[in-house]
Coordinates of C-alpha atoms and ligand atoms in Angstrom, one line a residue:
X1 CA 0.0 0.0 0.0
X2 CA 1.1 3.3 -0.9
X3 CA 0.4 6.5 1.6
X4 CA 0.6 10.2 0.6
X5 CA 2.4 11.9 3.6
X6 CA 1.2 15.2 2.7
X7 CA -2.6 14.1 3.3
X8 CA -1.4 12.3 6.1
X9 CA -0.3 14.9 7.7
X10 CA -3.2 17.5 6.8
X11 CA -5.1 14.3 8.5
X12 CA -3.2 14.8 11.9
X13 CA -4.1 16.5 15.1
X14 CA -1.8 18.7 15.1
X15 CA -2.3 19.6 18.6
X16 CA -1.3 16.3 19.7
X17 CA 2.0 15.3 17.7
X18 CA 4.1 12.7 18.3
X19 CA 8.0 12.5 18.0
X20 CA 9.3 9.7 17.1
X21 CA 12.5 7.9 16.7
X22 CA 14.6 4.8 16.7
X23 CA 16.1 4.4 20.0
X24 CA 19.7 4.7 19.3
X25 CA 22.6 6.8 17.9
X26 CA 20.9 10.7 19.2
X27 CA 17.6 9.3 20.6
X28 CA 18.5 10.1 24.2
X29 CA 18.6 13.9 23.3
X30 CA 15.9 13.8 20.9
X31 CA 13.5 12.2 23.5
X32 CA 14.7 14.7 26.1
X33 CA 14.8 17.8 24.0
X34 CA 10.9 16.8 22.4
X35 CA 9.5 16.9 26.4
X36 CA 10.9 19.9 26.9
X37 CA 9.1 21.3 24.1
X38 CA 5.8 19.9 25.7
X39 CA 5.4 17.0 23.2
X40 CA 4.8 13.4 23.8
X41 CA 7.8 10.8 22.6
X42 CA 7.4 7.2 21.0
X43 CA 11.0 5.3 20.8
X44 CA 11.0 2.4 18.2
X45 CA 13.0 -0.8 19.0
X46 CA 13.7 -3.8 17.5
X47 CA 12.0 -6.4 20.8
X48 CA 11.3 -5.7 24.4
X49 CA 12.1 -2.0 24.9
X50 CA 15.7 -1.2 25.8
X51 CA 16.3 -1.0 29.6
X52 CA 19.3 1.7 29.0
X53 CA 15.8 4.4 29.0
X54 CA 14.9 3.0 32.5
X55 CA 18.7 4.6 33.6
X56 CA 17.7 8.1 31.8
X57 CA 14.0 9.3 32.9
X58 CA 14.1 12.6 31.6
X59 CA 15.4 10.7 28.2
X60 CA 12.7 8.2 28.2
X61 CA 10.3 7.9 25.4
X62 CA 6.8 8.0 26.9
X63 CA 5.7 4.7 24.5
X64 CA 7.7 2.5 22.8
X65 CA 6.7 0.9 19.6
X66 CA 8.6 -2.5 18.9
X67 CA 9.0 -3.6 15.6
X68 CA 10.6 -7.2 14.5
X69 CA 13.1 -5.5 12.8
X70 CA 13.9 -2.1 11.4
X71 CA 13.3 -3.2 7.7
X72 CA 10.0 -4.1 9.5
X73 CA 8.5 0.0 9.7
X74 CA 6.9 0.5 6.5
X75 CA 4.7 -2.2 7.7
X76 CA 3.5 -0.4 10.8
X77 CA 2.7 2.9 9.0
X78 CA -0.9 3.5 9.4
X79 CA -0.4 1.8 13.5
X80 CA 1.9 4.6 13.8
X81 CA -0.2 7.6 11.7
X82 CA -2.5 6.9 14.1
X83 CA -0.7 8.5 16.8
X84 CA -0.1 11.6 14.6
X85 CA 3.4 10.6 14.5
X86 CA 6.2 12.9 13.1
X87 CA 9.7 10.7 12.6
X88 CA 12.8 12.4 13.2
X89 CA 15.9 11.0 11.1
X90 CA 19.2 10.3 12.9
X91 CA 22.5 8.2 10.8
X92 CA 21.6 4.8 12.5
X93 CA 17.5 4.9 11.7
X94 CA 18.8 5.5 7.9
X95 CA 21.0 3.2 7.9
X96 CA 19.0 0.5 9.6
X97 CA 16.1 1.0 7.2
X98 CA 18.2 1.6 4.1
X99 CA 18.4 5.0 1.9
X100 CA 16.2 3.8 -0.4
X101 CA 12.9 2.4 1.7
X102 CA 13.9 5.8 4.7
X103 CA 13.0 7.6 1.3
X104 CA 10.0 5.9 0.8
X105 CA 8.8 5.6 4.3
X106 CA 5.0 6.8 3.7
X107 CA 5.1 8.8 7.3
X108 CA 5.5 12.5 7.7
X109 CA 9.6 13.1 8.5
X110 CA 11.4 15.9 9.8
X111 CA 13.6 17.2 6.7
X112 CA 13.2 16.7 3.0
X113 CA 14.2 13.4 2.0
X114 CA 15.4 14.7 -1.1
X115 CA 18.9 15.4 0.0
X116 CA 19.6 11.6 0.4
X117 CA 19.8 11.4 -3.6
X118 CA 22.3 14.2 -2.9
X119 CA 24.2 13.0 -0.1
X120 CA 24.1 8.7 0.2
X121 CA 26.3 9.5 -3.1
X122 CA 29.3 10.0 -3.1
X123 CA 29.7 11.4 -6.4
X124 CA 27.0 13.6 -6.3
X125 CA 28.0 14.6 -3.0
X126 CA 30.8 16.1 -4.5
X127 CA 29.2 18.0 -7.1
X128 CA 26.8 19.4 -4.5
X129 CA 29.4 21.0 -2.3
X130 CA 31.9 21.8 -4.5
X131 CA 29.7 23.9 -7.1
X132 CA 28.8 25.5 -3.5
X133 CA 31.9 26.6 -3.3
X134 CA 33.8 24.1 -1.0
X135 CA 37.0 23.2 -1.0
X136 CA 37.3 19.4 -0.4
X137 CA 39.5 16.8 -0.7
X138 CA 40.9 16.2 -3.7
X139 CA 39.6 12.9 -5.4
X140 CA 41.6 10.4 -7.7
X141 CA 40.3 8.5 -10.3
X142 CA 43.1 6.6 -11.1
X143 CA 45.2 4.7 -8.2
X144 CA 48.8 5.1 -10.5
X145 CA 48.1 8.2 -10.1
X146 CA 48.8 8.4 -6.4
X147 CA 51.4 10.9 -5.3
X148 CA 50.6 11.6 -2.0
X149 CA 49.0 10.0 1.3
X150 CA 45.0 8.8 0.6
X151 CA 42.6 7.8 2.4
X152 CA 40.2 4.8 0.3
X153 CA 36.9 4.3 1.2
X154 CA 34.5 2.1 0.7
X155 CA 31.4 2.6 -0.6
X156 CA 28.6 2.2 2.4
X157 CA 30.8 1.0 4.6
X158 CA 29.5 3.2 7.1
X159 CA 31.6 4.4 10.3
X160 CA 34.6 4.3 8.6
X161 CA 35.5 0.6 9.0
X162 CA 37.8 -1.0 6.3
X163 CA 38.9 2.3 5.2
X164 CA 42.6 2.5 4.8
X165 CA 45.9 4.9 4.3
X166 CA 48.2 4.7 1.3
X167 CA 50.8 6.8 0.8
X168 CA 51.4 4.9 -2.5
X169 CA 50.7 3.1 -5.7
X170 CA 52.4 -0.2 -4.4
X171 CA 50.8 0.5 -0.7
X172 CA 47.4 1.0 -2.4
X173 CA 47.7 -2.3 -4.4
X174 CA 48.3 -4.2 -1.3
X175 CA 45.2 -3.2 1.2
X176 CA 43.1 -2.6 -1.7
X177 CA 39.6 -5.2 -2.1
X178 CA 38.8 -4.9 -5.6
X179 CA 35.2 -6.2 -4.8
X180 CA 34.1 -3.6 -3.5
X181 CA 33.5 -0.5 -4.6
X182 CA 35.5 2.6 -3.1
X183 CA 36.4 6.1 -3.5
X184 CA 40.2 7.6 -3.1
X185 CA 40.9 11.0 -1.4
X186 CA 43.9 13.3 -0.7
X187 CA 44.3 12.5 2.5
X188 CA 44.1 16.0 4.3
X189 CA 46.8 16.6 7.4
X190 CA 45.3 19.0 9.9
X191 CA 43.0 19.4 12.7
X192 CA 39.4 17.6 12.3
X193 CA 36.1 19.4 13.1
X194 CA 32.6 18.1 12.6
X195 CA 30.2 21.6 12.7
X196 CA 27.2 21.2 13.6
X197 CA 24.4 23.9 12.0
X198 CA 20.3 24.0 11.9
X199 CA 19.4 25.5 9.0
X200 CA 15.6 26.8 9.1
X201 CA 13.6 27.9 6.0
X202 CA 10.8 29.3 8.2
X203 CA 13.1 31.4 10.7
X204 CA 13.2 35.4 10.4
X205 CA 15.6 36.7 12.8
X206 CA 19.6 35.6 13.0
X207 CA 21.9 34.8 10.2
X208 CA 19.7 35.7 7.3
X209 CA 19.7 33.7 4.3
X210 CA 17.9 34.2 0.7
X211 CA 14.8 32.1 2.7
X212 CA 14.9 31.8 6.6
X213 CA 17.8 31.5 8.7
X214 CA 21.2 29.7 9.8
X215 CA 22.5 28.6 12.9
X216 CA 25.5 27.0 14.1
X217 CA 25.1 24.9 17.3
X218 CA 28.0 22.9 18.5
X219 CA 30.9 21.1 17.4
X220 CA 32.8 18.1 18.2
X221 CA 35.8 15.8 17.1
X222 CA 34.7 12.3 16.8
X223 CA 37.0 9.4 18.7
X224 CA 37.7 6.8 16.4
X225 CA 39.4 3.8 17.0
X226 CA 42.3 2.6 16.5
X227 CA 43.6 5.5 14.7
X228 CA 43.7 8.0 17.2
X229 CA 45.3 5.8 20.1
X230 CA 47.9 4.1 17.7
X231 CA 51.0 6.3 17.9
X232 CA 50.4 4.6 21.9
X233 CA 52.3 1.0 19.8
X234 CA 54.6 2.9 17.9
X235 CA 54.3 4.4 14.2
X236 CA 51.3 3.5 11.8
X237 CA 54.0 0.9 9.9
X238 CA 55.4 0.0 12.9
X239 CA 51.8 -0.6 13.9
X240 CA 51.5 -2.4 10.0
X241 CA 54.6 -4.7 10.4
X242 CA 53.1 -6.7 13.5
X243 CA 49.5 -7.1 11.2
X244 CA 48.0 -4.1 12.8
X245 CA 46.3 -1.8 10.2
X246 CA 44.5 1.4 11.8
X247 CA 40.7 2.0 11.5
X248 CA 38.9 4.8 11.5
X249 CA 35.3 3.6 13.6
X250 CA 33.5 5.8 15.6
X251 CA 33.5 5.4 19.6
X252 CA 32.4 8.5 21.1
X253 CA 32.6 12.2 20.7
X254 CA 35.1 14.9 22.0
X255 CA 33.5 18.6 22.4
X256 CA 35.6 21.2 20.5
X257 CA 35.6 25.2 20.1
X258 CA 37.5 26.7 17.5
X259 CA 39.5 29.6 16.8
X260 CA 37.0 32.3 16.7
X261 CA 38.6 34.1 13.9
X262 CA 37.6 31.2 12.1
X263 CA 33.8 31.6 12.8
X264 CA 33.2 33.4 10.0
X265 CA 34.3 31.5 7.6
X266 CA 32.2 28.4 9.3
X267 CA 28.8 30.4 8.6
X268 CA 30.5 30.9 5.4
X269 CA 30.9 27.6 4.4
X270 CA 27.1 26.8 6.1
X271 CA 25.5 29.6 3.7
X272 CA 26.9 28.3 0.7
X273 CA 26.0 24.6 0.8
X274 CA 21.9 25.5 2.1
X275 CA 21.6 28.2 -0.6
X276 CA 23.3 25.7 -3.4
X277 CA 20.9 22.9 -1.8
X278 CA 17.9 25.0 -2.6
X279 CA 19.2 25.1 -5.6
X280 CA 19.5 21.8 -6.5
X281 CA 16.8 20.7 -4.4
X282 CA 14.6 22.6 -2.7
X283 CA 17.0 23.1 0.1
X284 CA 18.0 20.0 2.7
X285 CA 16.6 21.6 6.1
X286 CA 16.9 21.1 10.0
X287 CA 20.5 20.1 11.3
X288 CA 23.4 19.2 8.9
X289 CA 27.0 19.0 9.7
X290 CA 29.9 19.5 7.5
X291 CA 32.6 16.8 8.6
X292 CA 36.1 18.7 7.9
X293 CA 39.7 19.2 8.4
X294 CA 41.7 22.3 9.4
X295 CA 44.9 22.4 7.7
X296 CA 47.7 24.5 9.2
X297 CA 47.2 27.2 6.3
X298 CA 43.4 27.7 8.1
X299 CA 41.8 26.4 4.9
X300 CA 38.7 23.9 5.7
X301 CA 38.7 20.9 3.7
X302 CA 35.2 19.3 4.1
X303 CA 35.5 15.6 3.4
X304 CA 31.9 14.8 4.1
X305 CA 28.1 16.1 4.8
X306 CA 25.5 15.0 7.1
X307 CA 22.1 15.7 6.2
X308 CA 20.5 15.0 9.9
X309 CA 21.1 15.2 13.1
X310 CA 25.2 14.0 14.2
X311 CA 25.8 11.8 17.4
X312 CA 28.5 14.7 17.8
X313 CA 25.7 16.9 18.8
X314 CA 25.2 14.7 22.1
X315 CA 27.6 16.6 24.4
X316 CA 25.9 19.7 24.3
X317 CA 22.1 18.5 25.6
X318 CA 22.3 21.8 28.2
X319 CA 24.0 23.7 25.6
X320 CA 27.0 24.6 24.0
X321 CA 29.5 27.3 24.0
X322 CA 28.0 28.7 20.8
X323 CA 24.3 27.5 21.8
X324 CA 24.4 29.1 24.9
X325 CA 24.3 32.2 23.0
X326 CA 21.4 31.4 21.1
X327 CA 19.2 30.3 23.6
X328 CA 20.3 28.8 27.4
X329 CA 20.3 25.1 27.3
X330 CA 19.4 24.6 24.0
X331 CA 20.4 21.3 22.4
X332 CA 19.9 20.3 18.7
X333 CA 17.4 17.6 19.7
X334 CA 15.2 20.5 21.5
X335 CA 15.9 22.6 18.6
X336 CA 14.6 20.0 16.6
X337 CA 11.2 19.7 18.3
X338 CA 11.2 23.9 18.3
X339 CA 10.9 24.0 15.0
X340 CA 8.3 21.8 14.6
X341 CA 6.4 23.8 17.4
X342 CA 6.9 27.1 15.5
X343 CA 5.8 25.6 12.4
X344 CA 3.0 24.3 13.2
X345 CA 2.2 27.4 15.2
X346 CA 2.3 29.4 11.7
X347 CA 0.8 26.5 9.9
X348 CA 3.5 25.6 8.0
X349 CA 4.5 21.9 8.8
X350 CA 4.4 20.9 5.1
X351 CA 7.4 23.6 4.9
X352 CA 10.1 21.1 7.1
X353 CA 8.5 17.9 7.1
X354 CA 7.9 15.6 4.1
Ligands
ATP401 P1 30.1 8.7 8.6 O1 29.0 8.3 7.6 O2 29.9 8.0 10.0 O3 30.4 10.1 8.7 P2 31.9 7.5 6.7 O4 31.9 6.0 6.8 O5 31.1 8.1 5.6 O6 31.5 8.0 8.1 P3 34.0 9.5 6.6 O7 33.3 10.4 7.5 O8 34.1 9.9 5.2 O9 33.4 8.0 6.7 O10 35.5 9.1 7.1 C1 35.7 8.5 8.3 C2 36.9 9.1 9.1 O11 38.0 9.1 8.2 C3 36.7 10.6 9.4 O12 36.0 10.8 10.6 C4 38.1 11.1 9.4 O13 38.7 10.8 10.7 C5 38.8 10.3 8.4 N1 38.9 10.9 7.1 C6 37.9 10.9 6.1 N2 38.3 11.5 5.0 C7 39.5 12.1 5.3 C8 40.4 12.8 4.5 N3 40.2 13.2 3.3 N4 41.6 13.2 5.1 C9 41.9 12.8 6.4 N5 41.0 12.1 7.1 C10 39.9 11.7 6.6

């Protein structure tokens, strides 16, 4: 059965929403940050629901909706209409479902799905940011024609696990899995920071942008493992000569504030990539984050966008040292629900939900 989520949505009572999610990855935040904005919660889970809420009150879902499995939610659809539910994305509940069926989830969602097309590819990833104006990595086509230190990654192989250094054509050769498919990158030397902006089409106050306006909430450098605690052994081919070769998968999240000299060029760099996405697109909307890496002649080099809400974002659920001068206490999950608030207040929900 097919389900338009535009009447769906005229079809809700809008004065009794729903957030929802799938209880992982940001959930904790999103739960939290939807009560504080006065609206009821429902956490999705694969089973019996996850005891880990029971530790976190404040962070508890008020229902929980299990499914058999997370390829199992298209199934539940008009179960969960009924409680006028509005599903907020995160990177696990896409990546559980799958780009393709998250894109054709017949349920109203926070965001326009449109910017997977744009962003689950790598190629056209590229193209979007860097006819916004970005400076990225620079990508090789050909392995011979490697003359400096890449990075190869594999396509969908999501938290960075099998991805590899070379800092050659032979090196390459040797870690390389030609069954898969990959991508090749410069691999950029410098400081990493994952920015973390909300980007709202229906805003008309703060950093102004041809439609609404743009926000930059936190930011955070992500722990990955083993990567960052190899020099602990000994060199990366010391590390390589015993069997050991580094990975790059996500553990946890380290809170960061840069240079503010370099603030400007952040909302630079967050200006160009919405007003290019509405563009191409209609404009992605909500929170985003541009995954990058200072280099020591202050040039960003953005290896990467985000589209939803980052797990990096979970430090700051009082705040951060740039929301605190937004708002006190705001996190991106509350901002989240805010924005849902404000537009239904103005009667514009069809605006950031799709
Ligand atoms: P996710 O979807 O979780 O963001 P991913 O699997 O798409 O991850 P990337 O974010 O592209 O992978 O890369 C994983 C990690 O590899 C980054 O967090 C960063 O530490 C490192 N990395 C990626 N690209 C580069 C690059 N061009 N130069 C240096 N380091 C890089």
């Amino acid at each position: 059965m097919s389900f338009n989520v535009k009447d769906m949505l005229a079809g809700y009572d809008k004065d009794n929403l729903t957030i929802a999610t799938v209880c992982s990855h940001s959930s904790l935040q999103i739960f939290h940050g939807a009560r504080m904005e006065g609206f009821k919660t429902l956490g999705i889970c694969v089973g019996k629901p996850p005891r880990l809420y029971d530790a976190f009150p404040l962070a508890k879902p008020d229902e929980f909706f299990a499914v058999d499995s997370y390829k199992d939610i298209p199934n539940h659809v008009e179960e969960l209409a009924k409680r006028n539910v509005i599903l907020i994305p995160h990177g696990s509940f896409v990546e559980y479902l799958g780009t393709k069926q998250f894109e054709a989830l017949g349920l109203p969602t926070f965001g326009n799905r449109k910017v997977l097309e744009w962003e689950s590819d790598r190629k056209a990833e590229r193209v979007w940011l860097e006819s916004a104006g970005l400076t990225m990595p620079e990508g090789i086509n050909d392995p011979r024609d490697i003359t400096k230190p890449v990075i190869v990654k594999y396509q969908g192989a999501k938290g960075g696990r099998g991805f590899f250094i070379a800092k050659n054509y032979h090196e390459f050769q040797r870690k390389i899995n030609h069954e898969q498919e990959y991508t090749i990158q410069e691999f950029v030397l410098g400081t990493r920071y994952y920015i973390h902006y909300f980007y709202s089409p229906i805003a008309q106050e703060g950093y102004k942008l041809s439609k609404g306006a743009l926000q930059m909430l936190s930011m955070d450098r992500r722990d990955e493992t083993n990567i960052d605690e190899a020099n602990r052994l000994g060199s990366i081919k010391e590390l390589e000569e015993v069997g050991i070769t580094p990975t790059f998968v996500v553990t946890g999240n380290i809170p960061i504030v840069l240079r503010e000299s370099l603030l400007p060029k952040v909302f630079e760099m967050g200006e160009r990539v919405v007003e290019k996405s509405l563009e191409l697109f209609g404009g992605m909307l909500g929170p985003f984050c541009l995954e990058t890496v200072v280099t020591d002649q202050l040039e960003f080099k953005v290896f990467e966008i985000s589209a939803r809400i980052v797990a990096g974002t979970n430090p700051y659920i009082n705040g951060s040292p740039y929301s605190e001068f937004i708002e006190p206490g705001l996190s991106t999950g509350r901002r989240i629900a805010q924005e849902i608030k404000r537009a239904r207040d103005l009667g514009k929900l069809e605006d950031i939900i799709t």
